Amino acid sequence: MATVFQFRVLLFLIILLLSVQHSEQLQSSQAHTLYRIQLLLHYPAALRSWNVNKDFCDTEWDSPVTVVCYEESVTQLHISGSDNAPPLPKNFSMESFVTTLEKLPSLKVLTLASLGLWGPLPGKIARLSSLEILNVSSNYLYGIIPQEVSMLTNLQTLILDNNMFYGPVPEWIDSLINLAVLSFRNNSFSGSLPNSLGSVENLRVLSLSTNNFSGLVPNLSKLKNLQVLDLGHNALGTEFPQLGSELVILILRSNKFRSGIPPALSTLHQLQLLDLSSNTFVGPFPPWLLTLPSLTSLNVSANKLTGMLTDNLSCNNELHFVNLSSNLLTGSLPKCLRTDSRPNLTVLCSYNCLSTGDRDQHAPSFCHNEALAVGVFPHQNRRRPAPKAVVIASTIGGVLGGVAILVFLLLILKREHARRRNSAPPTRLIAENASTGYTSKFLSDARYISQTMKLGSLGLPPYRTFSLEEIEEATSNFNTSAFMGEGSHGQMYRGQLKNGSTVVIRCLKMKKRHSTQSFTHHVEMISRLRHRHIVSALGHCFECYLDDASVSRIFLVFEYVPNGNLRSWISEECSGKKLMWEQRIAVVIGVAKGVQFLHTGIVPGVLANDLKIAHILLDQNLIAKIGSYNFPLLPENMGKASNGASSSGSKESNFTERAMYKDKIDIYDFGIILLEIITGRPFDSRNEVEAAKQLLLASILTDNAARKSMADPTIHNSCSDESLKTMMDICSRCLLSNPSDRPSIEDVLWNLQFAAQVQDAWRGGDSDGSPSSPSHSISQRM
């Protein structure tokens, strides 16, 4: 019996010894793999402590690098580099990197963040069959998600944030039956969201913000475990999505939702953050939103919500932030939202029609008219009462302008012709001047005279003074059906003149202190802003107070541009509507020429124009026109030089820099427009632009595939690599942080024309000049 026992003990010791030896050999193999990973990542700072004496399984969880081992095998690997890490060198291969990772077969958690990884995600990632968490955020990975990922049936978390992936969310996503976290934030994914998303029943977090998704949101009501849904900054809509009842965070901001807020939201008793801002939600604001028991943050700003708020509305005590701004709300702010009684509560409610006593509220009639315009209330044919003010601009401006024209003519025309003009009846002279609105200072500007000689080619009538009766007739007495919206440049109405032409009329309300004479110089300047690539003014009208003849309102009449704004031709998913690459280059060349004219085509130049892609309009021939520039007549600009600071505030943080580099502010804004042209996606914050700039720089330094991955998928097959690279290069230079380092508008225009010529050559067309020397057209001003 003792012999049998001794044999069993000996056998056990032998097995244990063999096991230990095997484990040590496996540990050595995996250590070699980790050293290989260090090499492939080009020895990043986070891995510099890895040496021959390193105990990999003894690391701190709060460090950038964590290795977790179980039974002498690596089960978790976390490596995080520095923010904005540049892409790894050209000899890096994502394929080889994943091949090395295969030698860690027990790997369950893999985090590789901000390491400069670039290239497509290889399908062989599926060979890590034990993976439960995969996080490759903040790198330069691109391409579509390989179908092999569907084989990772143990996957619980998939995070691809801040990369350059494109294409749709794959239909097979529901094959990842254990998936709890799916985050694709800040990529270039596009298309509709698949219905299969609604079948991933274990999903707890779904974050797809800042992509190019469009169409309806699939039915997500079966996702009983979903707690976080972030679909912000896409083009989704128009109906409110069907959701589960366990949501804690719901973000739908900056999309195209146009429905009312559904009563089903009242059942979300765990909801803590609700952000529906920057959509077009209509209908009454639901007061029960303020009473959701767990809600701490509510943002419904920039919608078309209506209704009357009252003092006695209730709020839950957990609320810390409420933003009701830019809606159509009337009444008074509820007592429970008044911060004097709750110091930890932040409430924003400007640009409604509330009786708060603040200046940043509209008149009650505005909210009523706006509600009619969006179809919230039944349409009523409401006529504006006849104004009590009188229009005296034609008389005063006519007399002064008539005398000035005579002086000018005496200086430059023959004495006999001047004498004949001087003998003309005074009433005739005043009438002529009222129709043109020109003064001697205005006409003596040689730049302006040379420009007016070209007006015929623009197809625009001469600038003139309109009467208030003409303005009222054109807008059907400011009928709500003519109302187009309101922005920093005043209320806008669509109108039709007696000759049948359609115009846009901006209404600027003025404080009661300025006379018509104080506006003369500004009106002259606006009348000179005529160019093929600028929405040109056709005339103006002053409405004045009876008691002191000061100006109450100014109406500026502009040409109507029928084809919408540039963003709708870039980011819309409508088939056949998106601009192709050649069209995009032609459009931005037009914008650059418009900017060049604003800067140098008149004296003084118009700078700091708050250029935005949504303000670039396209006419019937897809000719680009800058629709919003630094109007000297804006109330906040009165008293400033005409080429002063931007009316909307610049993106530069230093006031001295703004004063020195006003033209470079426009260059930066133009760079953002180029960025949207290239990528086909909107950028709504400085941080998003900076992140995209880093990706842009990385793609310039790599190959054609990387550049194509950064570009809008719509233009992948229609653009040459040289043309795309040129556009990316000038875009990145426009976005440089130091204003003095940004290119001039002439340099920008040269590069854009070069991109057009190499694209034309790639297409096999005829170029007007050598691609290497298109400078002959730089100075061309229309």
Tab-separated table of C-alpha atoms in Angstrom, residues 503-736:
chain	number	residue	atom	x	y	z
A	503	VAL	CA	-35.344	88.810	-53.837
A	504	VAL	CA	-34.339	88.302	-50.215
A	505	ILE	CA	-35.057	91.163	-47.841
A	506	ARG	CA	-33.185	91.502	-44.554
A	507	CYS	CA	-34.778	93.578	-41.827
A	508	LEU	CA	-32.361	95.166	-39.316
A	509	LYS	CA	-33.828	96.808	-36.225
A	510	MET	CA	-31.900	99.857	-35.038
A	511	LYS	CA	-31.679	101.645	-31.739
A	512	LYS	CA	-33.291	105.053	-31.594
A	513	ARG	CA	-30.207	107.220	-32.025
A	514	HIS	CA	-28.963	107.064	-35.627
A	515	SER	CA	-30.070	109.377	-38.417
A	516	THR	CA	-30.073	108.562	-42.108
A	517	GLN	CA	-26.873	110.569	-42.534
A	518	SER	CA	-25.020	108.282	-40.110
A	519	PHE	CA	-25.769	105.338	-42.385
A	520	THR	CA	-24.704	106.969	-45.663
A	521	HIS	CA	-21.152	105.644	-45.682
A	522	HIS	CA	-22.259	102.127	-44.723
A	523	VAL	CA	-24.916	101.961	-47.415
A	524	GLU	CA	-22.360	103.125	-49.978
A	525	MET	CA	-20.048	100.325	-48.957
A	526	ILE	CA	-22.754	97.673	-49.205
A	527	SER	CA	-23.742	98.915	-52.641
A	528	ARG	CA	-20.153	98.332	-53.798
A	529	LEU	CA	-20.136	94.671	-52.750
A	530	ARG	CA	-20.989	93.273	-56.154
A	531	HIS	CA	-19.211	90.210	-57.460
A	532	ARG	CA	-20.097	86.983	-59.212
A	533	HIS	CA	-19.269	84.988	-56.068
A	534	ILE	CA	-21.023	87.235	-53.529
A	535	VAL	CA	-24.741	87.569	-52.885
A	536	SER	CA	-25.053	91.166	-54.019
A	537	ALA	CA	-27.265	93.895	-52.601
A	538	LEU	CA	-29.803	95.444	-54.953
A	539	GLY	CA	-30.870	98.337	-52.752
A	540	HIS	CA	-32.056	99.520	-49.373
A	541	CYS	CA	-34.891	101.279	-47.571
A	542	PHE	CA	-34.868	103.294	-44.327
A	543	GLU	CA	-37.910	103.349	-42.035
A	544	CYS	CA	-37.779	106.267	-39.592
A	545	TYR	CA	-39.469	107.343	-36.370
A	546	LEU	CA	-41.881	110.279	-36.678
A	547	ASP	CA	-40.751	112.136	-33.589
A	548	ASP	CA	-37.020	112.559	-34.283
A	549	ALA	CA	-36.482	111.097	-37.787
A	550	SER	CA	-33.987	108.554	-36.466
A	551	VAL	CA	-33.878	105.208	-38.266
A	552	SER	CA	-36.024	102.460	-36.760
A	553	ARG	CA	-35.455	99.751	-39.357
A	554	ILE	CA	-33.246	99.216	-42.395
A	555	PHE	CA	-34.315	96.884	-45.173
A	556	LEU	CA	-31.563	95.519	-47.397
A	557	VAL	CA	-32.671	93.918	-50.664
A	558	PHE	CA	-30.453	91.113	-52.028
A	559	GLU	CA	-30.494	88.858	-55.043
A	560	TYR	CA	-32.169	85.507	-54.439
A	561	VAL	CA	-29.978	82.397	-54.846
A	562	PRO	CA	-32.275	79.425	-55.524
A	563	ASN	CA	-30.205	76.264	-55.012
A	564	GLY	CA	-29.727	76.178	-51.255
A	565	ASN	CA	-26.512	76.199	-49.262
A	566	LEU	CA	-23.306	74.323	-49.941
A	567	ARG	CA	-23.576	72.056	-46.905
A	568	SER	CA	-26.778	70.518	-48.261
A	569	TRP	CA	-24.886	69.600	-51.445
A	570	ILE	CA	-22.052	68.012	-49.479
A	571	SER	CA	-23.547	66.212	-46.491
A	572	GLU	CA	-26.953	65.192	-47.834
A	573	GLU	CA	-27.315	61.528	-48.742
A	574	CYS	CA	-29.819	62.133	-51.514
A	575	SER	CA	-28.773	60.139	-54.544
A	576	GLY	CA	-27.502	62.303	-57.355
A	577	LYS	CA	-27.471	65.509	-55.321
A	578	LYS	CA	-23.984	65.351	-53.849
A	579	LEU	CA	-21.365	67.363	-55.687
A	580	MET	CA	-18.641	65.443	-57.466
A	581	TRP	CA	-14.971	66.295	-56.985
A	582	GLU	CA	-14.605	68.638	-59.976
A	583	GLN	CA	-17.731	70.480	-58.896
A	584	ARG	CA	-16.422	70.827	-55.352
A	585	ILE	CA	-13.141	72.301	-56.557
A	586	ALA	CA	-14.998	74.748	-58.810
A	587	VAL	CA	-17.206	75.790	-55.890
A	588	VAL	CA	-14.324	76.474	-53.486
A	589	ILE	CA	-12.427	78.358	-56.199
A	590	GLY	CA	-15.500	80.571	-56.480
A	591	VAL	CA	-15.600	81.072	-52.714
A	592	ALA	CA	-11.879	81.926	-52.708
A	593	LYS	CA	-12.448	84.516	-55.447
A	594	GLY	CA	-15.285	85.991	-53.415
A	595	VAL	CA	-13.038	86.223	-50.349
A	596	GLN	CA	-10.281	87.758	-52.455
A	597	PHE	CA	-12.709	90.431	-53.663
A	598	LEU	CA	-13.856	91.183	-50.101
A	599	HIS	CA	-10.242	91.557	-48.985
A	600	THR	CA	-8.719	93.444	-51.898
A	601	GLY	CA	-11.386	94.289	-54.477
A	602	ILE	CA	-12.726	97.334	-52.642
A	603	VAL	CA	-11.314	99.975	-50.322
A	604	PRO	CA	-11.452	99.497	-47.401
A	605	GLY	CA	-11.513	95.708	-47.481
A	606	VAL	CA	-14.181	93.682	-45.689
A	607	LEU	CA	-12.486	91.281	-43.260
A	608	ALA	CA	-13.424	88.832	-40.467
A	609	ASN	CA	-16.517	87.680	-42.342
A	610	ASP	CA	-17.479	84.624	-40.233
A	611	LEU	CA	-17.370	82.350	-43.285
A	612	LYS	CA	-19.377	79.145	-42.902
A	613	ILE	CA	-20.311	76.429	-45.339
A	614	ALA	CA	-23.991	76.951	-44.506
A	615	HIS	CA	-23.619	80.578	-45.674
A	616	ILE	CA	-22.272	79.609	-49.090
A	617	LEU	CA	-25.177	79.497	-51.552
A	618	LEU	CA	-25.356	77.926	-55.011
A	619	ASP	CA	-27.281	79.429	-57.905
A	620	GLN	CA	-29.038	77.589	-60.717
A	621	ASN	CA	-25.679	76.933	-62.408
A	622	LEU	CA	-24.043	75.756	-59.157
A	623	ILE	CA	-22.014	78.973	-58.987
A	624	ALA	CA	-20.955	79.603	-55.385
A	625	LYS	CA	-21.932	82.874	-53.720
A	626	ILE	CA	-20.938	84.032	-50.250
A	627	GLY	CA	-24.265	84.790	-48.637
A	628	SER	CA	-23.166	86.316	-45.347
A	629	TYR	CA	-20.322	88.741	-44.763
A	630	ASN	CA	-19.333	91.479	-42.348
A	631	PHE	CA	-22.190	93.936	-42.775
A	632	PRO	CA	-21.272	97.374	-41.432
A	633	LEU	CA	-24.954	98.082	-40.775
A	634	LEU	CA	-25.365	95.462	-38.064
A	635	PRO	CA	-26.271	97.159	-34.766
A	636	GLU	CA	-23.239	95.663	-32.980
A	637	ASN	CA	-20.933	97.070	-35.682
A	638	MET	CA	-22.218	100.637	-35.582
A	639	GLY	CA	-19.503	102.987	-34.476
A	640	LYS	CA	-16.762	100.603	-35.613
A	641	ALA	CA	-14.667	100.768	-38.717
A	642	SER	CA	-16.135	98.961	-41.637
A	643	ASN	CA	-13.304	96.524	-41.655
A	644	GLY	CA	-13.426	95.973	-37.919
A	645	ALA	CA	-13.897	92.858	-35.929
A	646	SER	CA	-16.206	90.160	-37.135
A	647	SER	CA	-19.806	90.602	-36.206
A	648	SER	CA	-20.015	87.106	-34.852
A	649	GLY	CA	-16.746	87.039	-32.975
A	650	SER	CA	-13.670	85.400	-34.352
A	651	LYS	CA	-12.211	82.019	-33.551
A	652	GLU	CA	-8.930	83.574	-32.429
A	653	SER	CA	-8.497	83.767	-28.675
A	654	ASN	CA	-6.310	86.880	-28.577
A	655	PHE	CA	-7.765	90.307	-29.320
A	656	THR	CA	-4.446	91.693	-30.552
A	657	GLU	CA	-4.128	88.823	-33.003
A	658	ARG	CA	-7.641	89.527	-34.247
A	659	ALA	CA	-6.687	93.134	-34.904
A	660	MET	CA	-3.500	92.193	-36.740
A	661	TYR	CA	-4.739	89.175	-38.682
A	662	LYS	CA	-8.354	89.859	-39.615
A	663	ASP	CA	-7.736	88.478	-43.095
A	664	LYS	CA	-6.245	85.297	-41.606
A	665	ILE	CA	-9.430	84.750	-39.587
A	666	ASP	CA	-11.203	84.337	-42.914
A	667	ILE	CA	-8.446	81.964	-44.064
A	668	TYR	CA	-9.052	79.736	-41.028
A	669	ASP	CA	-12.809	79.729	-41.645
A	670	PHE	CA	-12.170	78.950	-45.300
A	671	GLY	CA	-10.034	76.011	-44.143
A	672	ILE	CA	-13.026	74.609	-42.260
A	673	ILE	CA	-15.100	74.897	-45.429
A	674	LEU	CA	-12.378	73.017	-47.327
A	675	LEU	CA	-12.351	70.372	-44.599
A	676	GLU	CA	-16.081	69.790	-45.018
A	677	ILE	CA	-15.712	69.763	-48.807
A	678	ILE	CA	-13.035	67.054	-48.548
A	679	THR	CA	-14.607	64.871	-45.857
A	680	GLY	CA	-18.296	65.460	-46.575
A	681	ARG	CA	-19.090	65.905	-42.882
A	682	PRO	CA	-19.841	68.892	-40.632
A	683	PHE	CA	-17.492	70.228	-37.957
A	684	ASP	CA	-19.226	72.085	-35.172
A	685	SER	CA	-16.434	72.756	-32.702
A	686	ARG	CA	-12.807	73.859	-32.651
A	687	ASN	CA	-11.807	70.551	-31.033
A	688	GLU	CA	-13.383	68.563	-33.865
A	689	VAL	CA	-11.525	70.688	-36.410
A	690	GLU	CA	-8.203	70.227	-34.637
A	691	ALA	CA	-8.676	66.462	-34.450
A	692	ALA	CA	-9.574	66.307	-38.140
A	693	LYS	CA	-6.535	68.447	-38.989
A	694	GLN	CA	-4.266	65.884	-37.338
A	695	LEU	CA	-5.885	63.115	-39.357
A	696	LEU	CA	-5.500	65.237	-42.464
A	697	LEU	CA	-1.796	65.748	-41.838
A	698	ALA	CA	-1.360	62.032	-41.269
A	699	SER	CA	-3.116	61.104	-44.495
A	700	ILE	CA	-0.970	63.572	-46.475
A	701	LEU	CA	2.151	61.813	-45.227
A	702	THR	CA	0.935	58.324	-46.054
A	703	ASP	CA	-0.423	56.755	-49.225
A	704	ASN	CA	-3.346	57.186	-51.583
A	705	ALA	CA	-5.494	54.725	-49.638
A	706	ALA	CA	-5.127	56.743	-46.439
A	707	ARG	CA	-6.083	59.940	-48.224
A	708	LYS	CA	-9.106	58.330	-49.840
A	709	SER	CA	-10.206	57.031	-46.442
A	710	MET	CA	-10.185	60.574	-45.088
A	711	ALA	CA	-12.213	61.838	-48.042
A	712	ASP	CA	-15.956	61.655	-48.554
A	713	PRO	CA	-16.741	58.180	-49.977
A	714	THR	CA	-18.846	59.867	-52.655
A	715	ILE	CA	-15.744	61.197	-54.404
A	716	HIS	CA	-13.440	58.186	-54.012
A	717	ASN	CA	-13.691	57.171	-57.660
A	718	SER	CA	-13.857	60.645	-59.148
A	719	CYS	CA	-10.740	62.388	-57.831
A	720	SER	CA	-7.050	62.059	-58.626
A	721	ASP	CA	-4.644	61.499	-55.773
A	722	GLU	CA	-2.562	64.558	-56.676
A	723	SER	CA	-5.630	66.781	-56.735
A	724	LEU	CA	-6.884	65.419	-53.414
A	725	LYS	CA	-3.445	65.745	-51.819
A	726	THR	CA	-3.158	69.366	-52.988
A	727	MET	CA	-6.554	70.202	-51.497
A	728	MET	CA	-5.654	68.487	-48.228
A	729	ASP	CA	-2.339	70.334	-48.043
A	730	ILE	CA	-3.797	73.814	-48.509
A	731	CYS	CA	-6.630	72.937	-46.111
A	732	SER	CA	-4.187	71.934	-43.361
A	733	ARG	CA	-2.200	75.149	-43.903
A	734	CYS	CA	-5.350	77.254	-43.617
A	735	LEU	CA	-6.043	75.620	-40.238
A	736	LEU	CA	-2.639	76.370	-38.695
